[in-house]
mmCIF file of C-alpha atoms in Angstrom:
data_model
loop_
_atom_site.group_PDB
_atom_site.id
_atom_site.type_symbol
_atom_site.label_atom_id
_atom_site.label_comp_id
_atom_site.label_asym_id
_atom_site.label_seq_id
_atom_site.Cartn_x
_atom_site.Cartn_y
_atom_site.Cartn_z
ATOM 1 C CA UNK A 3 0.000 0.000 0.000
ATOM 2 C CA UNK A 4 1.219 3.451 -0.953
ATOM 3 C CA UNK A 5 -0.195 6.839 -0.040
ATOM 4 C CA UNK A 6 -3.428 6.315 -2.007
ATOM 5 C CA UNK A 7 -4.797 6.611 -5.504
ATOM 6 C CA UNK A 8 -4.797 10.409 -5.703
ATOM 7 C CA UNK A 9 -1.574 12.312 -6.347
ATOM 8 C CA UNK A 10 -0.610 15.883 -7.169
ATOM 9 C CA UNK A 11 -2.073 15.601 -10.670
ATOM 10 C CA UNK A 12 -5.082 13.516 -9.686
ATOM 11 C CA UNK A 13 -3.350 10.172 -10.290
ATOM 12 C CA UNK A 14 -0.618 8.679 -8.114
ATOM 13 C CA UNK A 15 1.778 6.567 -10.256
ATOM 14 C CA UNK A 16 3.510 5.294 -7.104
ATOM 15 C CA UNK A 17 0.414 3.531 -5.759
ATOM 16 C CA UNK A 18 0.323 -0.216 -6.455
ATOM 17 C CA UNK A 19 -2.538 -1.468 -4.291
ATOM 18 C CA UNK A 20 -6.070 -0.998 -5.640
ATOM 19 C CA UNK A 21 -7.768 -3.916 -3.904
ATOM 20 C CA UNK A 22 -8.998 -2.266 -0.716
ATOM 21 C CA UNK A 23 -12.586 -3.471 -1.114
ATOM 22 C CA UNK A 24 -11.547 -7.042 -1.912
ATOM 23 C CA UNK A 25 -9.183 -7.184 1.046
ATOM 24 C CA UNK A 26 -11.833 -5.835 3.402
ATOM 25 C CA UNK A 27 -14.226 -8.520 2.162
ATOM 26 C CA UNK A 28 -11.476 -11.103 2.672
ATOM 27 C CA UNK A 29 -11.058 -10.044 6.315
ATOM 28 C CA UNK A 30 -14.809 -10.093 6.957
ATOM 29 C CA UNK A 31 -15.140 -13.563 5.446
ATOM 30 C CA UNK A 32 -12.577 -14.918 7.916
ATOM 31 C CA UNK A 33 -14.688 -13.880 10.890
ATOM 32 C CA UNK A 34 -17.858 -15.729 9.797
ATOM 33 C CA UNK A 35 -19.201 -19.258 9.419
ATOM 34 C CA UNK A 36 -16.500 -21.891 10.086
ATOM 35 C CA UNK A 37 -14.048 -19.163 11.151
ATOM 36 C CA UNK A 38 -16.393 -17.496 13.634
ATOM 37 C CA UNK A 39 -15.135 -19.341 16.706
ATOM 38 C CA UNK A 40 -11.723 -20.344 15.372
ATOM 39 C CA UNK A 41 -8.400 -18.781 16.376
ATOM 40 C CA UNK A 42 -7.085 -16.851 13.379
ATOM 41 C CA UNK A 43 -3.768 -15.099 13.011
ATOM 42 C CA UNK A 44 -3.277 -12.830 10.019
ATOM 43 C CA UNK A 45 0.394 -12.651 9.022
ATOM 44 C CA UNK A 46 1.206 -9.869 6.562
ATOM 45 C CA UNK A 47 4.415 -11.186 5.066
ATOM 46 C CA UNK A 48 6.469 -8.089 4.313
ATOM 47 C CA UNK A 49 6.179 -5.077 1.989
ATOM 48 C CA UNK A 50 2.695 -4.373 3.301
ATOM 49 C CA UNK A 51 3.469 -0.653 3.159
ATOM 50 C CA UNK A 52 5.552 1.164 0.563
ATOM 51 C CA UNK A 53 7.539 3.221 3.062
ATOM 52 C CA UNK A 54 10.467 4.188 0.842
ATOM 53 C CA UNK A 55 8.336 6.979 -0.565
ATOM 54 C CA UNK A 56 7.570 7.977 -4.123
ATOM 55 C CA UNK A 57 9.286 10.852 -5.881
ATOM 56 C CA UNK A 58 11.184 12.271 -2.928
ATOM 57 C CA UNK A 59 14.856 13.119 -3.368
ATOM 58 C CA UNK A 60 17.264 10.302 -2.727
ATOM 59 C CA UNK A 61 18.566 8.684 -0.760
ATOM 60 C CA UNK A 62 15.537 8.129 1.481
ATOM 61 C CA UNK A 63 16.237 9.186 5.043
ATOM 62 C CA UNK A 64 14.939 6.264 7.044
ATOM 63 C CA UNK A 65 14.829 8.094 10.323
ATOM 64 C CA UNK A 66 12.147 7.375 12.893
ATOM 65 C CA UNK A 67 10.126 10.568 12.449
ATOM 66 C CA UNK A 68 10.322 10.435 8.643
ATOM 67 C CA UNK A 69 9.199 6.794 8.573
ATOM 68 C CA UNK A 70 6.317 7.598 10.929
ATOM 69 C CA UNK A 71 5.234 10.495 8.688
ATOM 70 C CA UNK A 72 5.214 8.248 5.591
ATOM 71 C CA UNK A 73 3.300 5.516 7.445
ATOM 72 C CA UNK A 74 0.710 8.074 8.583
ATOM 73 C CA UNK A 75 0.153 9.158 4.963
ATOM 74 C CA UNK A 76 -0.221 5.540 3.850
ATOM 75 C CA UNK A 77 -2.747 4.712 6.564
ATOM 76 C CA UNK A 78 -4.691 7.838 5.648
ATOM 77 C CA UNK A 79 -4.652 6.833 1.958
ATOM 78 C CA UNK A 80 -6.093 3.404 2.859
ATOM 79 C CA UNK A 81 -8.336 4.389 5.760
ATOM 80 C CA UNK A 82 -10.937 1.708 5.019
ATOM 81 C CA UNK A 83 -8.336 -1.076 5.135
ATOM 82 C CA UNK A 84 -6.944 0.151 8.459
ATOM 83 C CA UNK A 85 -10.474 0.320 9.877
ATOM 84 C CA UNK A 86 -11.173 -3.239 8.654
ATOM 85 C CA UNK A 87 -7.969 -4.448 10.321
ATOM 86 C CA UNK A 88 -9.090 -2.737 13.527
ATOM 87 C CA UNK A 89 -12.450 -4.519 13.433
ATOM 88 C CA UNK A 90 -10.727 -7.820 12.670
ATOM 89 C CA UNK A 91 -8.381 -7.365 15.639
ATOM 90 C CA UNK A 92 -11.282 -6.515 17.982
ATOM 91 C CA UNK A 93 -12.286 -10.170 18.097
ATOM 92 C CA UNK A 94 -11.033 -12.101 21.080
ATOM 93 C CA UNK A 95 -9.556 -14.956 19.042
ATOM 94 C CA UNK A 96 -7.667 -13.024 16.346
ATOM 95 C CA UNK A 97 -4.110 -11.723 16.057
ATOM 96 C CA UNK A 98 -2.226 -9.628 13.486
ATOM 97 C CA UNK A 99 1.506 -9.914 12.798
ATOM 98 C CA UNK A 100 3.468 -7.694 10.411
ATOM 99 C CA UNK A 101 6.705 -9.221 9.115
ATOM 100 C CA UNK A 102 8.898 -6.540 7.558
ATOM 101 C CA UNK A 103 10.311 -6.593 4.043
ATOM 102 C CA UNK A 104 12.675 -4.265 2.225
ATOM 103 C CA UNK A 105 9.919 -1.717 1.495
ATOM 104 C CA UNK A 106 8.591 -1.424 5.056
ATOM 105 C CA UNK A 107 11.729 -1.943 7.162
ATOM 106 C CA UNK A 108 10.765 1.360 8.825
ATOM 107 C CA UNK A 109 8.029 -0.487 10.741
ATOM 108 C CA UNK A 110 10.771 -1.544 13.163
ATOM 109 C CA UNK A 111 10.898 1.981 14.587
ATOM 110 C CA UNK A 112 9.035 2.129 17.947
ATOM 111 C CA UNK A 113 7.070 5.205 16.809
ATOM 112 C CA UNK A 114 5.772 3.353 13.726
ATOM 113 C CA UNK A 115 4.723 0.404 15.857
ATOM 114 C CA UNK A 116 2.906 2.771 18.207
ATOM 115 C CA UNK A 117 1.046 4.234 15.222
ATOM 116 C CA UNK A 118 -0.038 0.759 14.114
ATOM 117 C CA UNK A 119 -1.208 -0.197 17.577
ATOM 118 C CA UNK A 120 -3.048 3.092 18.088
ATOM 119 C CA UNK A 121 -4.793 2.739 14.711
ATOM 120 C CA UNK A 122 -5.464 -1.019 14.758
ATOM 121 C CA UNK A 123 -4.928 -2.781 18.087
ATOM 122 C CA UNK A 124 -2.516 -3.277 20.958
ATOM 123 C CA UNK A 125 -2.384 -6.923 19.850
ATOM 124 C CA UNK A 126 -0.440 -5.996 16.695
ATOM 125 C CA UNK A 127 3.068 -7.509 16.513
ATOM 126 C CA UNK A 128 5.903 -6.363 14.249
ATOM 127 C CA UNK A 129 8.818 -8.725 13.513
ATOM 128 C CA UNK A 130 11.978 -8.665 11.445
ATOM 129 C CA UNK A 131 11.408 -12.386 10.937
ATOM 130 C CA UNK A 132 11.452 -15.255 10.577
ATOM 131 C CA UNK A 133 8.189 -16.423 12.129
ATOM 132 C CA UNK A 134 8.107 -20.098 13.018
ATOM 133 C CA UNK A 135 5.042 -22.198 13.779
ATOM 134 C CA UNK A 136 4.297 -25.945 13.757
ATOM 135 C CA UNK A 137 7.453 -26.771 11.782
ATOM 136 C CA UNK A 138 6.867 -24.052 9.151
ATOM 137 C CA UNK A 139 9.122 -21.035 8.654
ATOM 138 C CA UNK A 140 7.548 -17.824 7.382
ATOM 139 C CA UNK A 141 9.572 -14.835 6.190
ATOM 140 C CA UNK A 142 9.416 -12.210 3.488
ATOM 141 C CA UNK A 143 12.325 -13.620 1.462
ATOM 142 C CA UNK A 144 14.513 -10.576 0.790
ATOM 143 C CA UNK A 145 17.214 -11.979 3.091
ATOM 144 C CA UNK A 146 17.896 -14.724 0.518
ATOM 145 C CA UNK A 147 19.205 -12.171 -1.998
ATOM 146 C CA UNK A 148 22.371 -10.129 -1.488
ATOM 147 C CA UNK A 149 20.956 -6.998 -3.131
ATOM 148 C CA UNK A 150 17.946 -6.948 -0.781
ATOM 149 C CA UNK A 151 19.576 -8.327 2.379
ATOM 150 C CA UNK A 152 19.716 -6.287 5.576
ATOM 151 C CA UNK A 153 22.307 -6.750 8.304
ATOM 152 C CA UNK A 154 20.058 -7.718 11.209
ATOM 153 C CA UNK A 155 22.562 -6.760 13.932
ATOM 154 C CA UNK A 156 23.171 -3.377 12.329
ATOM 155 C CA UNK A 157 19.419 -2.805 12.059
ATOM 156 C CA UNK A 158 18.970 -3.630 15.755
ATOM 157 C CA UNK A 159 21.808 -1.248 16.688
ATOM 158 C CA UNK A 160 20.374 1.556 14.531
ATOM 159 C CA UNK A 161 16.925 1.155 16.091
ATOM 160 C CA UNK A 162 18.367 1.129 19.616
ATOM 161 C CA UNK A 163 20.580 4.172 19.035
ATOM 162 C CA UNK A 164 17.991 5.924 16.813
ATOM 163 C CA UNK A 165 20.366 6.251 13.870
ATOM 164 C CA UNK A 166 19.413 6.277 10.193
ATOM 165 C CA UNK A 167 18.545 2.817 8.877
ATOM 166 C CA UNK A 168 20.916 1.724 6.121
ATOM 167 C CA UNK A 169 19.618 0.161 2.915
ATOM 168 C CA UNK A 170 21.050 -2.521 0.647
ATOM 169 C CA UNK A 171 21.306 -1.700 -3.049
ATOM 170 C CA UNK A 172 18.004 -3.309 -4.099
ATOM 171 C CA UNK A 173 15.570 -1.072 -2.169
ATOM 172 C CA UNK A 174 17.722 1.994 -2.812
ATOM 173 C CA UNK A 175 17.737 1.248 -6.561
ATOM 174 C CA UNK A 176 13.967 0.756 -6.571
ATOM 175 C CA UNK A 177 13.328 3.940 -4.602
ATOM 176 C CA UNK A 178 15.741 6.220 -6.373
ATOM 177 C CA UNK A 179 15.736 4.859 -9.917
ATOM 178 C CA UNK A 180 12.786 2.578 -10.699
ATOM 179 C CA UNK A 181 10.345 4.965 -9.007
ATOM 180 C CA UNK A 182 11.581 7.763 -11.253
ATOM 181 C CA UNK A 183 10.971 5.588 -14.339
ATOM 182 C CA UNK A 184 7.388 5.065 -13.163
ATOM 183 C CA UNK A 185 6.648 8.679 -14.031
ATOM 184 C CA UNK A 186 7.100 7.706 -17.698
ATOM 185 C CA UNK A 187 6.247 3.984 -17.534
ATOM 186 C CA UNK A 188 3.904 3.414 -14.529
ATOM 187 C CA UNK A 189 3.909 -0.362 -15.064
ATOM 188 C CA UNK A 190 7.670 -0.902 -14.858
ATOM 189 C CA UNK A 191 7.745 -2.194 -11.270
ATOM 190 C CA UNK A 192 5.086 -4.820 -12.069
ATOM 191 C CA UNK A 193 7.583 -6.847 -14.140
ATOM 192 C CA UNK A 194 9.380 -9.899 -12.682
ATOM 193 C CA UNK A 195 12.790 -8.684 -13.872
ATOM 194 C CA UNK A 196 14.260 -5.489 -15.284
ATOM 195 C CA UNK A 197 16.482 -7.379 -17.731
ATOM 196 C CA UNK A 198 13.467 -9.010 -19.422
ATOM 197 C CA UNK A 199 11.824 -5.619 -19.850
ATOM 198 C CA UNK A 200 14.994 -4.105 -21.343
ATOM 199 C CA UNK A 201 15.204 -6.968 -23.893
ATOM 200 C CA UNK A 202 11.576 -6.339 -24.835
ATOM 201 C CA UNK A 203 12.068 -2.563 -24.877
ATOM 202 C CA UNK A 204 15.003 -2.782 -27.311
ATOM 203 C CA UNK A 205 12.478 -3.921 -29.935
ATOM 204 C CA UNK A 206 9.419 -1.859 -28.965
ATOM 205 C CA UNK A 207 10.724 1.070 -26.876
ATOM 206 C CA UNK A 208 14.320 1.415 -28.073
ATOM 207 C CA UNK A 209 15.258 4.934 -27.007
ATOM 208 C CA UNK A 210 13.780 4.418 -23.537
ATOM 209 C CA UNK A 211 15.698 1.138 -23.111
ATOM 210 C CA UNK A 212 19.024 2.756 -24.011
ATOM 211 C CA UNK A 213 18.375 5.711 -21.688
ATOM 212 C CA UNK A 214 17.401 3.298 -18.887
ATOM 213 C CA UNK A 215 20.695 1.372 -19.103
ATOM 214 C CA UNK A 216 22.846 4.534 -19.163
ATOM 215 C CA UNK A 217 20.927 6.217 -16.340
ATOM 216 C CA UNK A 218 20.886 3.001 -14.288
ATOM 217 C CA UNK A 219 24.658 2.597 -14.407
ATOM 218 C CA UNK A 220 25.091 6.261 -13.551
ATOM 219 C CA UNK A 221 22.694 5.954 -10.639
ATOM 220 C CA UNK A 222 24.553 3.007 -9.088
ATOM 221 C CA UNK A 223 27.871 4.824 -9.328
ATOM 222 C CA UNK A 224 26.373 8.030 -7.898
ATOM 223 C CA UNK A 225 25.016 6.180 -4.874
ATOM 224 C CA UNK A 226 28.369 4.545 -4.203
ATOM 225 C CA UNK A 227 30.351 7.774 -4.628
ATOM 226 C CA UNK A 228 28.028 10.288 -2.925
ATOM 227 C CA UNK A 229 26.181 8.226 -0.323
ATOM 228 C CA UNK A 230 28.420 5.319 0.757
ATOM 229 C CA UNK A 231 27.182 5.683 4.359
ATOM 230 C CA UNK A 232 23.770 4.387 3.208
ATOM 231 C CA UNK A 233 25.154 1.076 1.950
ATOM 232 C CA UNK A 234 26.439 -2.186 3.386
ATOM 233 C CA UNK A 235 28.586 -2.806 0.272
ATOM 234 C CA UNK A 236 31.583 -1.179 -1.341
ATOM 235 C CA UNK A 237 32.587 -0.696 -4.970
ATOM 236 C CA UNK A 238 34.069 -4.179 -5.688
ATOM 237 C CA UNK A 239 30.734 -5.737 -4.699
ATOM 238 C CA UNK A 240 28.723 -3.218 -6.678
ATOM 239 C CA UNK A 241 29.589 -4.499 -10.150
ATOM 240 C CA UNK A 242 28.965 -8.140 -9.228
ATOM 241 C CA UNK A 243 25.524 -7.123 -7.939
ATOM 242 C CA UNK A 244 24.385 -5.494 -11.174
ATOM 243 C CA UNK A 245 23.709 -8.923 -12.706
ATOM 244 C CA UNK A 246 21.642 -9.947 -9.682
ATOM 245 C CA UNK A 247 19.760 -6.657 -9.801
ATOM 246 C CA UNK A 248 18.710 -7.222 -13.414
ATOM 247 C CA UNK A 249 17.789 -10.890 -13.388
ATOM 248 C CA UNK A 250 14.596 -12.622 -12.336
ATOM 249 C CA UNK A 251 14.728 -13.617 -8.672
ATOM 250 C CA UNK A 252 15.763 -17.310 -8.259
ATOM 251 C CA UNK A 253 13.829 -17.470 -4.984
ATOM 252 C CA UNK A 254 12.575 -20.992 -5.605
ATOM 253 C CA UNK A 255 16.134 -22.321 -5.891
ATOM 254 C CA UNK A 256 17.129 -20.562 -2.667
ATOM 255 C CA UNK A 257 14.079 -22.031 -0.937
ATOM 256 C CA UNK A 258 14.885 -25.596 -2.044
ATOM 257 C CA UNK A 259 18.506 -25.244 -0.932
ATOM 258 C CA UNK A 260 17.338 -23.922 2.427
ATOM 259 C CA UNK A 261 14.884 -26.778 2.986
ATOM 260 C CA UNK A 262 17.632 -29.329 2.250
ATOM 261 C CA UNK A 263 19.805 -27.865 5.001
ATOM 262 C CA UNK A 264 17.268 -27.287 7.772
ATOM 263 C CA UNK A 265 14.646 -29.508 9.436
ATOM 264 C CA UNK A 266 11.507 -27.538 8.552
ATOM 265 C CA UNK A 267 8.316 -29.023 7.119
ATOM 266 C CA UNK A 268 7.918 -26.040 4.848
ATOM 267 C CA UNK A 269 9.039 -22.539 3.930
ATOM 268 C CA UNK A 270 6.621 -19.699 3.108
ATOM 269 C CA UNK A 271 7.929 -16.608 1.281
ATOM 270 C CA UNK A 272 6.453 -13.729 -0.716
ATOM 271 C CA UNK A 273 9.319 -11.499 -1.924
ATOM 272 C CA UNK A 274 9.227 -12.498 -5.628
ATOM 273 C CA UNK A 275 5.455 -11.802 -5.981
ATOM 274 C CA UNK A 276 5.078 -15.034 -7.976
ATOM 275 C CA UNK A 277 2.614 -17.487 -6.344
ATOM 276 C CA UNK A 278 4.132 -20.943 -6.135
ATOM 277 C CA UNK A 279 3.631 -24.361 -4.554
ATOM 278 C CA UNK A 280 6.492 -26.853 -4.873
ATOM 279 C CA UNK A 281 7.247 -30.123 -3.124
ATOM 280 C CA UNK A 282 10.843 -31.251 -2.543
ATOM 281 C CA UNK A 283 12.013 -34.824 -3.119
ATOM 282 C CA UNK A 284 11.810 -35.517 0.619
ATOM 283 C CA UNK A 285 8.251 -34.212 0.964
ATOM 284 C CA UNK A 286 8.888 -30.698 2.244
ATOM 285 C CA UNK A 287 6.899 -27.814 0.790
ATOM 286 C CA UNK A 288 7.793 -24.374 -0.533
ATOM 287 C CA UNK A 289 4.950 -21.868 -0.820
ATOM 288 C CA UNK A 290 4.993 -18.326 -2.143
ATOM 289 C CA UNK A 291 2.002 -16.178 -1.243
ATOM 290 C CA UNK A 292 2.203 -14.091 -4.421
ATOM 291 C CA UNK A 293 0.813 -10.558 -4.296
ATOM 292 C CA UNK A 294 -2.494 -8.720 -4.597
ATOM 293 C CA UNK A 295 -0.953 -6.121 -6.904
ATOM 294 C CA UNK A 296 -0.813 -6.343 -10.708
ATOM 295 C CA UNK A 297 1.895 -8.461 -12.318
ATOM 296 C CA UNK A 298 2.947 -8.125 -15.966
ATOM 297 C CA UNK A 299 4.477 -11.191 -17.579
ATOM 298 C CA UNK A 300 6.567 -10.995 -20.764
ATOM 299 C CA UNK A 301 6.978 -14.780 -20.906
ATOM 300 C CA UNK A 302 5.406 -16.439 -23.970
ATOM 301 C CA UNK A 303 3.473 -18.937 -21.865
ATOM 302 C CA UNK A 304 1.900 -16.342 -19.565
ATOM 303 C CA UNK A 305 2.041 -13.129 -21.596
ATOM 304 C CA UNK A 306 -0.078 -10.320 -20.258
ATOM 305 C CA UNK A 307 -1.247 -8.514 -17.161
ATOM 306 C CA UNK A 308 -3.056 -10.196 -14.307
ATOM 307 C CA UNK A 309 -3.876 -9.959 -10.635
ATOM 308 C CA UNK A 310 -4.142 -13.155 -8.607
ATOM 309 C CA UNK A 311 -5.517 -12.795 -5.097
ATOM 310 C CA UNK A 312 -3.423 -15.586 -3.643
ATOM 311 C CA UNK A 313 -2.592 -16.296 -0.014
ATOM 312 C CA UNK A 314 -1.365 -19.170 2.138
ATOM 313 C CA UNK A 315 -3.575 -20.767 4.752
ATOM 314 C CA UNK A 316 -2.129 -22.964 7.487
ATOM 315 C CA UNK A 317 -5.089 -24.971 8.722
ATOM 316 C CA UNK A 318 -4.925 -26.949 11.949
ATOM 317 C CA UNK A 319 -6.699 -30.257 11.523
ATOM 318 C CA UNK A 320 -6.589 -33.115 14.046
ATOM 319 C CA UNK A 321 -3.374 -31.776 15.606
ATOM 320 C CA UNK A 322 -1.759 -31.468 12.179
ATOM 321 C CA UNK A 323 -1.120 -28.273 10.246
ATOM 322 C CA UNK A 324 -2.111 -28.510 6.585
ATOM 323 C CA UNK A 325 -0.688 -25.853 4.215
ATOM 324 C CA UNK A 326 -2.815 -24.552 1.338
ATOM 325 C CA UNK A 327 -2.064 -22.061 -1.428
ATOM 326 C CA UNK A 328 -5.423 -20.385 -1.936
ATOM 327 C CA UNK A 329 -6.985 -17.925 -4.409
ATOM 328 C CA UNK A 330 -9.518 -15.454 -3.070
ATOM 329 C CA UNK A 331 -12.495 -15.189 -5.431
ATOM 330 C CA UNK A 332 -14.874 -13.152 -3.311
ATOM 331 C CA UNK A 333 -18.326 -12.272 -4.470
ATOM 332 C CA UNK A 334 -19.022 -11.834 -8.150
ATOM 333 C CA UNK A 335 -18.580 -8.252 -9.314
ATOM 334 C CA UNK A 336 -19.709 -6.900 -12.654
ATOM 335 C CA UNK A 337 -17.907 -3.562 -12.448
ATOM 336 C CA UNK A 338 -14.726 -2.289 -10.824
ATOM 337 C CA UNK A 339 -12.681 0.907 -10.693
ATOM 338 C CA UNK A 340 -10.382 1.632 -13.615
ATOM 339 C CA UNK A 341 -6.851 2.285 -12.329
ATOM 340 C CA UNK A 342 -5.990 4.721 -15.099
ATOM 341 C CA UNK A 343 -2.799 2.849 -16.088
ATOM 342 C CA UNK A 344 -3.814 0.496 -18.887
#
């Protein structure tokens, strides 16, 4: 969720979440019928809020007061969702946990957590992750990739001493570079990889593709030279990370490698935005929640734009926990708001 649909010119190109009504219906559904007397914990698995801002100057200053100001704007832009979360949390047998991702790392500030609890419920929990339950490990997934990985100890120290939170290259690149491209191509952050878009753009949007490559290289160098205090990495690492920054996230491979090493029944991630359900050779399960924002595929087999309202449900049944990758259909609707981006 960003700061809402309306921007300075009537349309906010930095907003990605347009499913407020569907999500509210989703929450209400899980308080009725078979769920009415059941214990339900809602785990929002990272990047719930787009707290790196939109078109502000870079680098983003992830200080406590600044993060709290951005969060306040976001909650105001999605007032109905926040109110629905408050009603959901009012029930005696519900809980809400926010796991942080690279976009909403600012939720770790005490002031931001106070804002969430004041607006939703004192029962709200905020975690860096991972969250473990019944043999399953739940985390956002950014820690599996070098370009998106935070140093947990350094984050804890910064929070304790109220310093500025440092960013890895991935979030900084998205905030300072990709967000600027959205002014011209609002759909660019809906693609699974920047490299695939550039290949496509060389044929259909040639001048923009060339400008993107030149500006992107210049941006990375500028960040390293002017703002090294914002980064965990130095110049030798920078060039080796460019390839990782461009490619499609191999999150599934990381997940399988992880499950081979550690004794979990399953691993649940969301970072790549691609819904997935895979079983390892020894019966463990990898699940990706996907996202409720639009995704644009340039692959031949899945070409086009789509939104899948996927989520993972861990259902307790006869003292066993059964994992499901679900798709929320909701009630049938014959009309919906036009986002103004097609």
